[in-house]
PDB file of C-alpha atoms in Angstrom:
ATOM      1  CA  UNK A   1      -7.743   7.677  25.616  1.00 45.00           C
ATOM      2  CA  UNK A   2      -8.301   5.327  22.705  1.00 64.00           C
ATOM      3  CA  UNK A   3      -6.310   2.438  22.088  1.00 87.00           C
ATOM      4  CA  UNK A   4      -4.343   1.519  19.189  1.00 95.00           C
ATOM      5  CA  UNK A   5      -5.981   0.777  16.240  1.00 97.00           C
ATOM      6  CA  UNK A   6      -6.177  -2.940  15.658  1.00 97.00           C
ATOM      7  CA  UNK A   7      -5.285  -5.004  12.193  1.00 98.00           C
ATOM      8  CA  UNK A   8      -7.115  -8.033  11.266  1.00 97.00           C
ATOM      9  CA  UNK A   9      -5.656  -9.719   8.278  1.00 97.00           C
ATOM     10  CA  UNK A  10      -2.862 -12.809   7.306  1.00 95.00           C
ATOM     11  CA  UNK A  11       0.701 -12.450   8.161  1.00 95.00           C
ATOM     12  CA  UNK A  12       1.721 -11.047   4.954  1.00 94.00           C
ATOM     13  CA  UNK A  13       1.644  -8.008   2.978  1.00 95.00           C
ATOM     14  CA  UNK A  14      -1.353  -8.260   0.638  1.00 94.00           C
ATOM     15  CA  UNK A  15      -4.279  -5.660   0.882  1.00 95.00           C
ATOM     16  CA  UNK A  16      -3.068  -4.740   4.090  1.00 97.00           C
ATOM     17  CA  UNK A  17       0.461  -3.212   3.382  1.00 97.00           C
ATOM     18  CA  UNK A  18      -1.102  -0.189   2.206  1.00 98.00           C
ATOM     19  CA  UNK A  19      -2.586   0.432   5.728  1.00 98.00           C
ATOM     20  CA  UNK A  20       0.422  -0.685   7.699  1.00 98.00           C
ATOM     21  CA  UNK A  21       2.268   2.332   5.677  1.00 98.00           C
ATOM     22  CA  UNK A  22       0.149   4.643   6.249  1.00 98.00           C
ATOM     23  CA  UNK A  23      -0.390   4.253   9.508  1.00 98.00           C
ATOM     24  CA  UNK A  24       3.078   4.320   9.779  1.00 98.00           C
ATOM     25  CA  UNK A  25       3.493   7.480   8.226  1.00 98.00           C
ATOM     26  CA  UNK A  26       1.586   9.282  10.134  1.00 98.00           C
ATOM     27  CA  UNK A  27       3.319   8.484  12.974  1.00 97.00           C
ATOM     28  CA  UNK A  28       0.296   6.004  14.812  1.00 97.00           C
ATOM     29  CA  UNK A  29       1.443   2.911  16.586  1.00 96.00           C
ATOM     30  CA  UNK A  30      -0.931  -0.366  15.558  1.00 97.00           C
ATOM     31  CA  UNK A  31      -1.698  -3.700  16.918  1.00 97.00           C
ATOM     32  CA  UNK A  32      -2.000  -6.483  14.502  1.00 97.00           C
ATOM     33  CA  UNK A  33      -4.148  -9.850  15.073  1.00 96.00           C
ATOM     34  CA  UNK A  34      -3.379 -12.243  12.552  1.00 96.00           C
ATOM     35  CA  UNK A  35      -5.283 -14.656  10.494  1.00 96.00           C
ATOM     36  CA  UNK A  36      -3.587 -17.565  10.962  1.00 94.00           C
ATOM     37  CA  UNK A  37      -6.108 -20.699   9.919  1.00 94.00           C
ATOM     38  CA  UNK A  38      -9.123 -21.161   8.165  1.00 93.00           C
ATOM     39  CA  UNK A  39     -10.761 -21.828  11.862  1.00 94.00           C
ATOM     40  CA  UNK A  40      -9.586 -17.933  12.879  1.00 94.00           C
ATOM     41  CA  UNK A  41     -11.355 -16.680   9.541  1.00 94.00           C
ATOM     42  CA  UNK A  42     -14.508 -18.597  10.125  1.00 95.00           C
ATOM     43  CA  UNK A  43     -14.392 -16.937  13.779  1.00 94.00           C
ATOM     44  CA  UNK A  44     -14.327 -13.642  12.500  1.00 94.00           C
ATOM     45  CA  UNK A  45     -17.238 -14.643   9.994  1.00 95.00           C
ATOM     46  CA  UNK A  46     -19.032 -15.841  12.428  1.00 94.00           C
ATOM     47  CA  UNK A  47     -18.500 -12.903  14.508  1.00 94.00           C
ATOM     48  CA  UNK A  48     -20.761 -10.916  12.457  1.00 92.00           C
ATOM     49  CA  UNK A  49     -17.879  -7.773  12.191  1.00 93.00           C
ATOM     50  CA  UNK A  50     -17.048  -8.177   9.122  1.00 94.00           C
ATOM     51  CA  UNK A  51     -19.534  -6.293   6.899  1.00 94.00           C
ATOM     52  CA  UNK A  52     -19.157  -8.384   3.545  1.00 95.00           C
ATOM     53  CA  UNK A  53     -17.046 -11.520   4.578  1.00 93.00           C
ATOM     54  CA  UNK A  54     -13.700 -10.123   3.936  1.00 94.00           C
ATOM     55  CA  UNK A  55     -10.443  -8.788   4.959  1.00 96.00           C
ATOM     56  CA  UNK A  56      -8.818  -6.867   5.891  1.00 97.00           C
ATOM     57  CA  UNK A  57     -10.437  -5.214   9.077  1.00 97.00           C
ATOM     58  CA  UNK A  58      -8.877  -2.407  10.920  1.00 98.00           C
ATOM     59  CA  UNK A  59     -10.783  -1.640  14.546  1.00 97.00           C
ATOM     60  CA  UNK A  60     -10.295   2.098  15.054  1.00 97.00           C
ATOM     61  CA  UNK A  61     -12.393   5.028  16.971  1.00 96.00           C
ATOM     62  CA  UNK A  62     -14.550   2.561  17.805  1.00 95.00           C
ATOM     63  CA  UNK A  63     -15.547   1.270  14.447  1.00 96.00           C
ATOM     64  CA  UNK A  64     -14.752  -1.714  12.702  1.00 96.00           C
ATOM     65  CA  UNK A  65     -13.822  -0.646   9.581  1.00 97.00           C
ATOM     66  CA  UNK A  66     -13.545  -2.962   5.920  1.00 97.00           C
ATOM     67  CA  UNK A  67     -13.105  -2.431   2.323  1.00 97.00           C
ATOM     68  CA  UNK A  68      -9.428  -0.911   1.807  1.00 97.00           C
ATOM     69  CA  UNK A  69     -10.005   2.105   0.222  1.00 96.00           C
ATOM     70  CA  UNK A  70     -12.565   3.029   2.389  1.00 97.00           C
ATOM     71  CA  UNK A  71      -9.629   2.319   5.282  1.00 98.00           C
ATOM     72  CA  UNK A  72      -7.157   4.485   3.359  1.00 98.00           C
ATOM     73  CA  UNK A  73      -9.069   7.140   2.951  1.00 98.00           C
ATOM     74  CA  UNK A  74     -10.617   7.473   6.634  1.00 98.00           C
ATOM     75  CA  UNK A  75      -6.936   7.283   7.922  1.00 98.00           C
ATOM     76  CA  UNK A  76      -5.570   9.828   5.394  1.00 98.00           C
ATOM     77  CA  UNK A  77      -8.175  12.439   6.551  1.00 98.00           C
ATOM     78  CA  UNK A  78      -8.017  11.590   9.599  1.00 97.00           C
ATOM     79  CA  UNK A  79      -4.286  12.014   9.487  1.00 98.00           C
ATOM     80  CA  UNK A  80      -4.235  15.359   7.371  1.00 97.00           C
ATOM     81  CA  UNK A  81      -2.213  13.707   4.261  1.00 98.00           C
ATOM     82  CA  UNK A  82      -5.482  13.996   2.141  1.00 98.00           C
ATOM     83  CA  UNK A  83      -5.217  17.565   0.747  1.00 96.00           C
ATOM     84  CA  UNK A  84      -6.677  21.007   1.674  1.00 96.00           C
ATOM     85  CA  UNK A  85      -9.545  20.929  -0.749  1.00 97.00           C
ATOM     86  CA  UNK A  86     -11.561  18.892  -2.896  1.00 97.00           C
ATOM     87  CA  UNK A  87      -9.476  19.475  -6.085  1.00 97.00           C
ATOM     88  CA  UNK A  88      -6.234  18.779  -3.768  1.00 98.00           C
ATOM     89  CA  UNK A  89      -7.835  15.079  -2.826  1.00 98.00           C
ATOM     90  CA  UNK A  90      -8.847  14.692  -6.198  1.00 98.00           C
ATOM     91  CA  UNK A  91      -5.421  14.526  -7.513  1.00 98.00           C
ATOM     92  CA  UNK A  92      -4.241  12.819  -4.605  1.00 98.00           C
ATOM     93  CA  UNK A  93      -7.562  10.259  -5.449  1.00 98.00           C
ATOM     94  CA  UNK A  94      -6.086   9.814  -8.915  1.00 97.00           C
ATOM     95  CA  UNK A  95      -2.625   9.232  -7.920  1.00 98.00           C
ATOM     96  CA  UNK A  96      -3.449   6.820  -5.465  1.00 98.00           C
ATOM     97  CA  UNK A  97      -5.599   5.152  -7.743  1.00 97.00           C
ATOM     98  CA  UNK A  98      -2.944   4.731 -10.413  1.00 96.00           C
ATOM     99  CA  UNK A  99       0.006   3.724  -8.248  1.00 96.00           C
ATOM    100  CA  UNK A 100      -2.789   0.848  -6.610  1.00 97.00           C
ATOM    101  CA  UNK A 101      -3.606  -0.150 -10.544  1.00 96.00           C
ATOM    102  CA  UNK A 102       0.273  -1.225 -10.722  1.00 96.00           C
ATOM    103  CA  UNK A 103       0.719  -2.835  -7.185  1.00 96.00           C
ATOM    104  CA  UNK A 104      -2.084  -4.962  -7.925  1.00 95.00           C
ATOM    105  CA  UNK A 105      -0.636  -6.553 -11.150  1.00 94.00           C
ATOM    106  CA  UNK A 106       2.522  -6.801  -8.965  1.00 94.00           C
ATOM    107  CA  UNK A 107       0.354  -8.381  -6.055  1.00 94.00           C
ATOM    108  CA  UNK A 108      -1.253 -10.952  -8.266  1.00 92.00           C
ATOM    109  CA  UNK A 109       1.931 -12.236  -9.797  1.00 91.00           C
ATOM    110  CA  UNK A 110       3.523 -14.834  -7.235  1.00 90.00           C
ATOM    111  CA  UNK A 111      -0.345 -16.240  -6.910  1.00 90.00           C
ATOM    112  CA  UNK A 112      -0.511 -16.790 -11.062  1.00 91.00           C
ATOM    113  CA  UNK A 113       0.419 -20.065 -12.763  1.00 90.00           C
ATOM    114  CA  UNK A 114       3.696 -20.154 -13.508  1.00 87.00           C
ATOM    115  CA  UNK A 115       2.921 -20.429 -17.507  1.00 87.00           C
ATOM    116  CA  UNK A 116       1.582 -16.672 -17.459  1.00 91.00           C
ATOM    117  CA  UNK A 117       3.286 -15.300 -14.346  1.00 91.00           C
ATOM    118  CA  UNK A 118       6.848 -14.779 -16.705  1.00 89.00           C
ATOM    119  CA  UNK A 119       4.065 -13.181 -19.151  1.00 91.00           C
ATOM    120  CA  UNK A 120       2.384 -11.020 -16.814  1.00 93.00           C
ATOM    121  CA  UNK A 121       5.679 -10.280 -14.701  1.00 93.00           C
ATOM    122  CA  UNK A 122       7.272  -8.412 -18.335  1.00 93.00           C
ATOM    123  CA  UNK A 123       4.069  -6.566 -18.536  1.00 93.00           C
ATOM    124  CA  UNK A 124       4.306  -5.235 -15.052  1.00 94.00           C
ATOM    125  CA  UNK A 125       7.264  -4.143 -15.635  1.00 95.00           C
ATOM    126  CA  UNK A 126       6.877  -2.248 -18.920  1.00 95.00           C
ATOM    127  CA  UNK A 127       3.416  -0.689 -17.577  1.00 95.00           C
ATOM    128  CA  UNK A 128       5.732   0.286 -14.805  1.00 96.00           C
ATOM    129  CA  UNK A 129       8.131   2.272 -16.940  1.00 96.00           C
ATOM    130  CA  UNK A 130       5.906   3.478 -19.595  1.00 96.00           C
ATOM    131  CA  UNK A 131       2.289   3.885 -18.085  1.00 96.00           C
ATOM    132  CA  UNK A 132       2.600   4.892 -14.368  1.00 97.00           C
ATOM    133  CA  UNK A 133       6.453   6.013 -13.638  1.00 97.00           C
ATOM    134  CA  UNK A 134       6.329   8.899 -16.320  1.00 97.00           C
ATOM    135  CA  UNK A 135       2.960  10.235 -15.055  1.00 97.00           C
ATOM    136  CA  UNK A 136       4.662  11.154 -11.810  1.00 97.00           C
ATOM    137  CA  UNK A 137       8.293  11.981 -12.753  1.00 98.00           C
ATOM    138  CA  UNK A 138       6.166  14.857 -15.169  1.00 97.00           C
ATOM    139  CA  UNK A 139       4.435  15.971 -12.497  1.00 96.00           C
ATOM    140  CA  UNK A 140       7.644  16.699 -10.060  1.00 97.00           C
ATOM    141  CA  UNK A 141       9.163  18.200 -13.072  1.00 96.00           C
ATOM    142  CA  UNK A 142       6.117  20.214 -13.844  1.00 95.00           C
ATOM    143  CA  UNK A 143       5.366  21.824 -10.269  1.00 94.00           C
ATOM    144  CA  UNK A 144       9.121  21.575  -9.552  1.00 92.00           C
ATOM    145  CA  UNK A 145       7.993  20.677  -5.778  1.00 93.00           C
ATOM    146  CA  UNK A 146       9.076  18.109  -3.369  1.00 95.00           C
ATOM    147  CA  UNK A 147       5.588  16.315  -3.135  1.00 97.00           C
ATOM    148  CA  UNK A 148       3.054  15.086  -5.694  1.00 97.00           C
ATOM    149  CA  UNK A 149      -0.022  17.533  -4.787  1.00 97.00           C
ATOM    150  CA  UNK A 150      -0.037  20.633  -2.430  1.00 95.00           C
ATOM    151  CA  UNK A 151       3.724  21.068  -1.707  1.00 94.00           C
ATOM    152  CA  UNK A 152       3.277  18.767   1.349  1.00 96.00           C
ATOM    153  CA  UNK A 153       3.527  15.080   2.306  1.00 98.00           C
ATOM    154  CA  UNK A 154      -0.445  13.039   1.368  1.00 98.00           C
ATOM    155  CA  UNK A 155      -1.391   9.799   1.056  1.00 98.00           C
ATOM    156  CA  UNK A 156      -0.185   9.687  -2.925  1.00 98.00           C
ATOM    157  CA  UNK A 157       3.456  10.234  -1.791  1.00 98.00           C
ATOM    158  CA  UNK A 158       3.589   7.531   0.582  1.00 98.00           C
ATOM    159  CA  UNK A 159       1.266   5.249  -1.774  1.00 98.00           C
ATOM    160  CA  UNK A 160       3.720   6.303  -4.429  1.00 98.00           C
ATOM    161  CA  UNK A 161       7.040   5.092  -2.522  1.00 98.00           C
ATOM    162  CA  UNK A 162       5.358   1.458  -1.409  1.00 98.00           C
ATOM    163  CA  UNK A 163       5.172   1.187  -4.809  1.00 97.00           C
ATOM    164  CA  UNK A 164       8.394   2.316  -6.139  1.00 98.00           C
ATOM    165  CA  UNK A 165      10.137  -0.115  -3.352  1.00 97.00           C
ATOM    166  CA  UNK A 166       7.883  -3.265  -4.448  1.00 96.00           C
ATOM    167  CA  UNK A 167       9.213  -2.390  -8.150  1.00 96.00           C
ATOM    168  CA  UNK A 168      12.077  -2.250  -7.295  1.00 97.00           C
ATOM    169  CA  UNK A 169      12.159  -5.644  -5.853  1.00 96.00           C
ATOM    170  CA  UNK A 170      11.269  -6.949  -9.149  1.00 94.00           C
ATOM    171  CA  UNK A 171      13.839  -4.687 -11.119  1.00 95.00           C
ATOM    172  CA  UNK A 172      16.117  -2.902  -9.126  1.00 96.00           C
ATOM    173  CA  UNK A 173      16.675  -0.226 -11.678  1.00 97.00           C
ATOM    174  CA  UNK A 174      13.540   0.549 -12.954  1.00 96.00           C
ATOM    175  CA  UNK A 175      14.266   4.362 -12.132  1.00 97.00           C
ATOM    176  CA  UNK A 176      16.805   4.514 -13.950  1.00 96.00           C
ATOM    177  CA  UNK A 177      15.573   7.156 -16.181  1.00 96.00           C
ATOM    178  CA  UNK A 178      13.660   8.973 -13.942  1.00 98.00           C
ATOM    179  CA  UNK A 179      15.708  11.060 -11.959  1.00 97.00           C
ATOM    180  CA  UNK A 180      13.642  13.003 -10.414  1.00 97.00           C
ATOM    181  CA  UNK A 181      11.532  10.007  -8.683  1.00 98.00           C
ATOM    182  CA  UNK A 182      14.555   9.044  -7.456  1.00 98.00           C
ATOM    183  CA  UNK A 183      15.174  11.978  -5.761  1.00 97.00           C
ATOM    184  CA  UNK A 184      12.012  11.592  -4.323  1.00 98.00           C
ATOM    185  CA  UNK A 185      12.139   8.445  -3.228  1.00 98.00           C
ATOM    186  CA  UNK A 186      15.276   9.107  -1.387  1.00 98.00           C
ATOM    187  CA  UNK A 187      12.990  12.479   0.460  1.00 97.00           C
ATOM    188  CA  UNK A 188      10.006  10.332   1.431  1.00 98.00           C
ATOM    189  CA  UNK A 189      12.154   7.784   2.684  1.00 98.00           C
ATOM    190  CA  UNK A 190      13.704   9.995   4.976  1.00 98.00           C
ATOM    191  CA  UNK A 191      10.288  11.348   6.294  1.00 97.00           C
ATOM    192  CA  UNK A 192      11.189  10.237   9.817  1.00 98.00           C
ATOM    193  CA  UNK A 193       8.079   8.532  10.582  1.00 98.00           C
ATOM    194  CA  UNK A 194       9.065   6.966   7.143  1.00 98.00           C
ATOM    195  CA  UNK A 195      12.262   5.496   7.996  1.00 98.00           C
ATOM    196  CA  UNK A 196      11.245   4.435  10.823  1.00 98.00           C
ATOM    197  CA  UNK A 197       8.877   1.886   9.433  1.00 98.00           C
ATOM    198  CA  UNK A 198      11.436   0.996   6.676  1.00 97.00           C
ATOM    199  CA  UNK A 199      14.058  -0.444   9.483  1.00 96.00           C
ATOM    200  CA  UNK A 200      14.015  -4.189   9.837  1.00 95.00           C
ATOM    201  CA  UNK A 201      11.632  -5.004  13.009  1.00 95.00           C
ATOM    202  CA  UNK A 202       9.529  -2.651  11.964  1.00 96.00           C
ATOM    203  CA  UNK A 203       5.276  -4.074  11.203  1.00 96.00           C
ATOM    204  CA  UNK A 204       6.447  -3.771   7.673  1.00 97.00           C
ATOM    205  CA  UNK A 205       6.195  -7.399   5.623  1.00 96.00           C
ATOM    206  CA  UNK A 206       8.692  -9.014   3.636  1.00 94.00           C
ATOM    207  CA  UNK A 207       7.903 -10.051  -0.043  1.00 92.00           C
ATOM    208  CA  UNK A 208       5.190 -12.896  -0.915  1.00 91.00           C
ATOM    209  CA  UNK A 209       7.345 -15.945  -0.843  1.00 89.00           C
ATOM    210  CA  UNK A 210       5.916 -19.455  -1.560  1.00 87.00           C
ATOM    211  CA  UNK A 211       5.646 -20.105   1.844  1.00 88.00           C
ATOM    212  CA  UNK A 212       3.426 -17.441   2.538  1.00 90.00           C
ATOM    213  CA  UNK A 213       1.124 -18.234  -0.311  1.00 91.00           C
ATOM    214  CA  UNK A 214       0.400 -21.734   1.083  1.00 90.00           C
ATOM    215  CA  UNK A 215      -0.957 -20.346   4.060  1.00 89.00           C
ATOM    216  CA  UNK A 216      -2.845 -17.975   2.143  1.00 91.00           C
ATOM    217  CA  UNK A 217      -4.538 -21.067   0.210  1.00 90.00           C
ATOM    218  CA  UNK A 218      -5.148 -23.174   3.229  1.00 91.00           C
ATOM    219  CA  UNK A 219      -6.999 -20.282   5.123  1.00 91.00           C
ATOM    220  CA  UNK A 220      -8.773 -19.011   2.339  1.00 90.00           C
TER     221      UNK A 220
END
């Protein structure tokens, strides 16, 4: 029997929340090794594992596997949440692409100086409500389904509600005039795999904090 898949990265969110959720999701317990100095990066390096330098790393079916997309995506076919044909994974691709677009600026924020962080916090934000949030709220309202693509749980719902939640850390009622996100927000969360993961000890991380981003710094 294979063993547990096994996460390489810092103890934070960061490129490798995505992973952890959908993981998580599809039900498959993990094993995480963290990055914890700048002597445990240079180790892995060294190693010769890690195709182009970087993290994060996931070690599963025997592979060693880096770049995060390329992650994602083996998982979420692996997993069945990727669609039942190529036009379903397209729009599932597109989704995912979008809803990764706004937890980046989100992602960079706390890491900005703090002269264009207010700035670029505002236009997260606004993007939030008037570039990505309406794309998907017209799509539940135009298939009247419960999921984004294929009337069944993929990769873009679950990519979707990560990013909903980190919004919502930043404005708690940012879907306040979407209903019908909320609604699904409040289904995917109750996927049981889902709600699982969203209990406190779960492998999910708590927001970057300062603390976090120091550590960050000193090992990269």
């Amino acid at each position: 029997m294979a063993g547990k898949p096994k996460l390489h990265y810092v103890k934070g969110r960061g490129k490798m929340e995505s992973i952890r959720w959908l993981l998580a999701a599809a039900g498959v317990e993990f094993e995480e090794e963290f990055i914890e100095t700048k002597e445990d990066l240079a180790k892995l390096r060294n190693s010769g594992v890690l195709m182009f330098q970087q993290v994060p790393m996931v070690e599963m079916d025997g592979m060693k596997m880096v770049q995060t997309r390329a992650i994602l995506s083996y998982i979420a076919a692996k997993y069945n949440l990727y669609g039942k044909d190529l036009k379903e994974r397209a729009w599932i691709d597109m989704y995912v692409e979008g809803t990764t677009d706004l937890m980046g600026m989100i992602m960079r924020l706390p890491f900005e100086p703090a002269d264009v962080r207010e700035k670029n916090f505002a236009l997260s934000l606004e993007r939030a409500a008037t570039r990505y949030f309406p794309v998907y709220e017209k799509a539940l309202k135009d298939h009247g389904q419960d999921y984004l693509v294929g009337n069944k749980l993929s990769w873009a719902d679950i990519h979707l509600l990560e990013a909903i939640l980190m919004v919502e850390e930043c404005k708690p009622d940012i879907l306040s005039a979407f209903p019908l996100l909320q609604a699904f927000k409040g289904r995917i969360s109750n996927v049981p795999t889902i709600k699982k993961f969203l209990q406190p000890g779960s492998p999910r991380k708590p927001p970057t904090d300062d603390k976090f981003i120091a550590n960050v710094r000193k090992i990269f």
